[in-house]
mmCIF file of C-alpha atoms in Angstrom:
data_model
loop_
_atom_site.group_PDB
_atom_site.id
_atom_site.type_symbol
_atom_site.label_atom_id
_atom_site.label_comp_id
_atom_site.label_asym_id
_atom_site.label_seq_id
_atom_site.Cartn_x
_atom_site.Cartn_y
_atom_site.Cartn_z
ATOM 1 C CA VAL V 27 -56.127 -143.340 25.383
ATOM 2 C CA GLN V 28 -52.727 -141.873 26.213
ATOM 3 C CA GLN V 29 -49.881 -142.785 23.959
ATOM 4 C CA LEU V 30 -46.245 -141.952 24.511
ATOM 5 C CA VAL V 31 -43.410 -142.508 22.033
ATOM 6 C CA GLU V 32 -39.840 -142.031 23.033
ATOM 7 C CA SER V 33 -36.951 -141.343 20.662
ATOM 8 C CA GLY V 34 -33.361 -140.139 20.698
ATOM 9 C CA GLY V 35 -31.610 -143.026 22.442
ATOM 10 C CA GLY V 36 -28.352 -144.533 21.081
ATOM 11 C CA SER V 37 -24.784 -145.263 21.814
ATOM 12 C CA VAL V 38 -22.274 -142.659 22.870
ATOM 13 C CA GLN V 39 -18.941 -142.477 24.514
ATOM 14 C CA ALA V 40 -18.505 -141.309 28.131
ATOM 15 C CA GLY V 41 -18.618 -137.489 28.256
ATOM 16 C CA GLY V 42 -20.932 -137.270 25.321
ATOM 17 C CA SER V 43 -24.511 -136.079 25.014
ATOM 18 C CA LEU V 44 -27.886 -137.293 23.966
ATOM 19 C CA ARG V 45 -31.270 -135.642 23.771
ATOM 20 C CA LEU V 46 -34.347 -137.795 24.344
ATOM 21 C CA SER V 47 -37.855 -136.860 23.306
ATOM 22 C CA CYS V 48 -41.192 -138.248 24.300
ATOM 23 C CA GLU V 49 -44.102 -137.415 22.135
ATOM 24 C CA ALA V 50 -47.458 -137.512 23.926
ATOM 25 C CA SER V 51 -50.969 -137.928 22.401
ATOM 26 C CA GLY V 52 -54.067 -137.906 24.515
ATOM 27 C CA TYR V 53 -55.083 -135.979 27.591
ATOM 28 C CA LEU V 54 -52.421 -134.822 29.917
ATOM 29 C CA PHE V 55 -53.587 -133.618 33.347
ATOM 30 C CA ILE V 56 -52.380 -130.155 34.177
ATOM 31 C CA ASN V 57 -49.844 -129.767 37.038
ATOM 32 C CA GLN V 58 -49.290 -133.587 37.208
ATOM 33 C CA CYS V 59 -45.783 -134.834 36.902
ATOM 34 C CA MET V 60 -44.214 -135.873 33.625
ATOM 35 C CA THR V 61 -41.153 -137.945 34.283
ATOM 36 C CA TRP V 62 -38.213 -139.780 32.735
ATOM 37 C CA PHE V 63 -37.451 -143.082 34.321
ATOM 38 C CA ARG V 64 -34.681 -145.558 33.508
ATOM 39 C CA GLN V 65 -34.015 -149.157 34.187
ATOM 40 C CA ALA V 66 -30.618 -150.735 33.900
ATOM 41 C CA ALA V 67 -30.210 -154.414 33.458
ATOM 42 C CA GLY V 68 -30.844 -156.282 36.691
ATOM 43 C CA LYS V 69 -31.889 -153.086 38.541
ATOM 44 C CA GLU V 70 -35.080 -151.446 39.632
ATOM 45 C CA ARG V 71 -36.672 -148.727 37.570
ATOM 46 C CA GLU V 72 -35.730 -145.271 38.935
ATOM 47 C CA GLY V 73 -36.909 -141.747 38.437
ATOM 48 C CA VAL V 74 -34.386 -139.551 36.647
ATOM 49 C CA ALA V 75 -36.191 -136.207 36.240
ATOM 50 C CA GLY V 76 -39.753 -134.894 36.477
ATOM 51 C CA ILE V 77 -41.545 -131.651 35.650
ATOM 52 C CA PRO V 78 -45.146 -130.649 36.262
ATOM 53 C CA ASN V 79 -47.297 -130.437 33.129
ATOM 54 C CA GLY V 80 -47.753 -126.800 32.300
ATOM 55 C CA GLY V 81 -44.666 -125.556 34.100
ATOM 56 C CA GLY V 82 -43.176 -125.586 37.530
ATOM 57 C CA THR V 83 -39.991 -126.634 39.250
ATOM 58 C CA ALA V 84 -38.258 -129.619 37.837
ATOM 59 C CA ILE V 85 -36.910 -132.335 40.146
ATOM 60 C CA TYR V 86 -33.904 -134.536 39.533
ATOM 61 C CA ALA V 87 -32.280 -137.695 40.937
ATOM 62 C CA ASP V 88 -29.062 -136.830 42.696
ATOM 63 C CA SER V 89 -27.069 -138.970 40.224
ATOM 64 C CA VAL V 90 -28.006 -136.734 37.289
ATOM 65 C CA LYS V 91 -28.175 -133.206 38.891
ATOM 66 C CA GLY V 92 -26.114 -130.699 36.882
ATOM 67 C CA ARG V 93 -25.803 -133.067 33.884
ATOM 68 C CA PHE V 94 -29.464 -133.731 32.742
ATOM 69 C CA THR V 95 -32.133 -131.155 32.012
ATOM 70 C CA ILE V 96 -35.797 -131.897 31.598
ATOM 71 C CA SER V 97 -38.020 -129.635 29.507
ATOM 72 C CA GLN V 98 -41.504 -129.531 27.874
ATOM 73 C CA ASP V 99 -42.188 -128.282 24.401
ATOM 74 C CA TYR V 100 -45.755 -127.230 24.347
ATOM 75 C CA ALA V 101 -45.927 -126.643 20.594
ATOM 76 C CA LYS V 102 -44.836 -130.173 19.804
ATOM 77 C CA ASN V 103 -46.377 -131.745 22.901
ATOM 78 C CA THR V 104 -43.117 -133.440 23.840
ATOM 79 C CA LEU V 105 -41.189 -134.048 26.961
ATOM 80 C CA ASN V 106 -37.406 -133.791 26.462
ATOM 81 C CA LEU V 107 -34.345 -134.892 28.368
ATOM 82 C CA GLN V 108 -31.013 -133.264 27.567
ATOM 83 C CA MET V 109 -28.305 -135.467 28.844
ATOM 84 C CA ASN V 110 -24.724 -134.200 29.069
ATOM 85 C CA SER V 111 -21.530 -135.541 30.511
ATOM 86 C CA LEU V 112 -22.860 -139.066 30.132
ATOM 87 C CA LYS V 113 -21.289 -141.786 32.198
ATOM 88 C CA PRO V 114 -21.376 -145.617 31.731
ATOM 89 C CA GLU V 115 -23.646 -145.822 34.752
ATOM 90 C CA ASP V 116 -26.197 -143.897 32.800
ATOM 91 C CA THR V 117 -26.591 -146.955 30.498
ATOM 92 C CA ALA V 118 -30.261 -148.102 30.719
ATOM 93 C CA MET V 119 -33.574 -148.229 28.960
ATOM 94 C CA TYR V 120 -35.251 -144.835 29.407
ATOM 95 C CA TYR V 121 -39.009 -144.419 29.669
ATOM 96 C CA CYS V 122 -41.248 -141.436 29.841
ATOM 97 C CA ALA V 123 -44.345 -141.451 32.110
ATOM 98 C CA VAL V 124 -47.132 -138.905 32.609
ATOM 99 C CA ASN V 125 -50.065 -138.096 34.813
ATOM 100 C CA GLY V 126 -48.030 -138.683 37.979
ATOM 101 C CA PRO V 127 -48.157 -136.878 41.378
ATOM 102 C CA TYR V 128 -49.327 -133.261 41.482
ATOM 103 C CA TRP V 129 -46.394 -130.828 41.169
ATOM 104 C CA CYS V 130 -43.944 -133.709 41.249
ATOM 105 C CA TYR V 131 -44.308 -134.049 44.961
ATOM 106 C CA PRO V 132 -40.850 -134.908 46.303
ATOM 107 C CA ASP V 133 -41.956 -137.955 48.258
ATOM 108 C CA SER V 134 -43.730 -139.650 45.356
ATOM 109 C CA TRP V 135 -42.494 -138.306 41.972
ATOM 110 C CA SER V 136 -40.043 -141.182 41.500
ATOM 111 C CA SER V 137 -42.466 -143.956 42.305
ATOM 112 C CA SER V 138 -43.387 -145.779 39.139
ATOM 113 C CA ALA V 139 -46.686 -146.886 40.607
ATOM 114 C CA ALA V 140 -47.806 -143.291 40.626
ATOM 115 C CA TYR V 141 -48.017 -142.994 36.849
ATOM 116 C CA ASP V 142 -50.784 -144.187 34.586
ATOM 117 C CA ALA V 143 -49.251 -144.012 31.109
ATOM 118 C CA TRP V 144 -45.812 -145.197 29.905
ATOM 119 C CA GLY V 145 -43.883 -145.229 26.693
ATOM 120 C CA GLN V 146 -42.140 -148.236 25.230
ATOM 121 C CA GLY V 147 -38.618 -147.033 26.126
ATOM 122 C CA THR V 148 -35.509 -146.054 24.254
ATOM 123 C CA GLN V 149 -32.083 -147.582 24.922
ATOM 124 C CA VAL V 150 -29.137 -145.401 26.012
ATOM 125 C CA THR V 151 -25.704 -147.018 26.053
ATOM 126 C CA VAL V 152 -22.618 -145.177 27.295
ATOM 127 C CA SER V 153 -19.242 -146.738 26.774
ATOM 128 C CA LEU V 154 -15.707 -145.787 28.033
#
């Protein structure tokens, strides 16, 4: 059974940084997408950044390109999201999800239905 536990959320002022981590236990399918999603109050869940398990090209939502960086720590079996230059519109609950589309296929990586395991989420709040 796959278990994912996110951490690192919190409150920060605009322009600040946070680093989210997602610790995974259980089997992760090689080359399948590992992704950070977020859901703001009253909005749909959206893909933020994804990376194929085992390495490969990361993919980002346009709204976070140049500010967020996704990475995988193989030794700790974690998926990380470094978030810089945070904006109030980044405020949301952030979730990690695994075993998504192979190679984070551009047409499907951000579809939440394509993932079979989710964490419980960690809240990020950015204030002016």
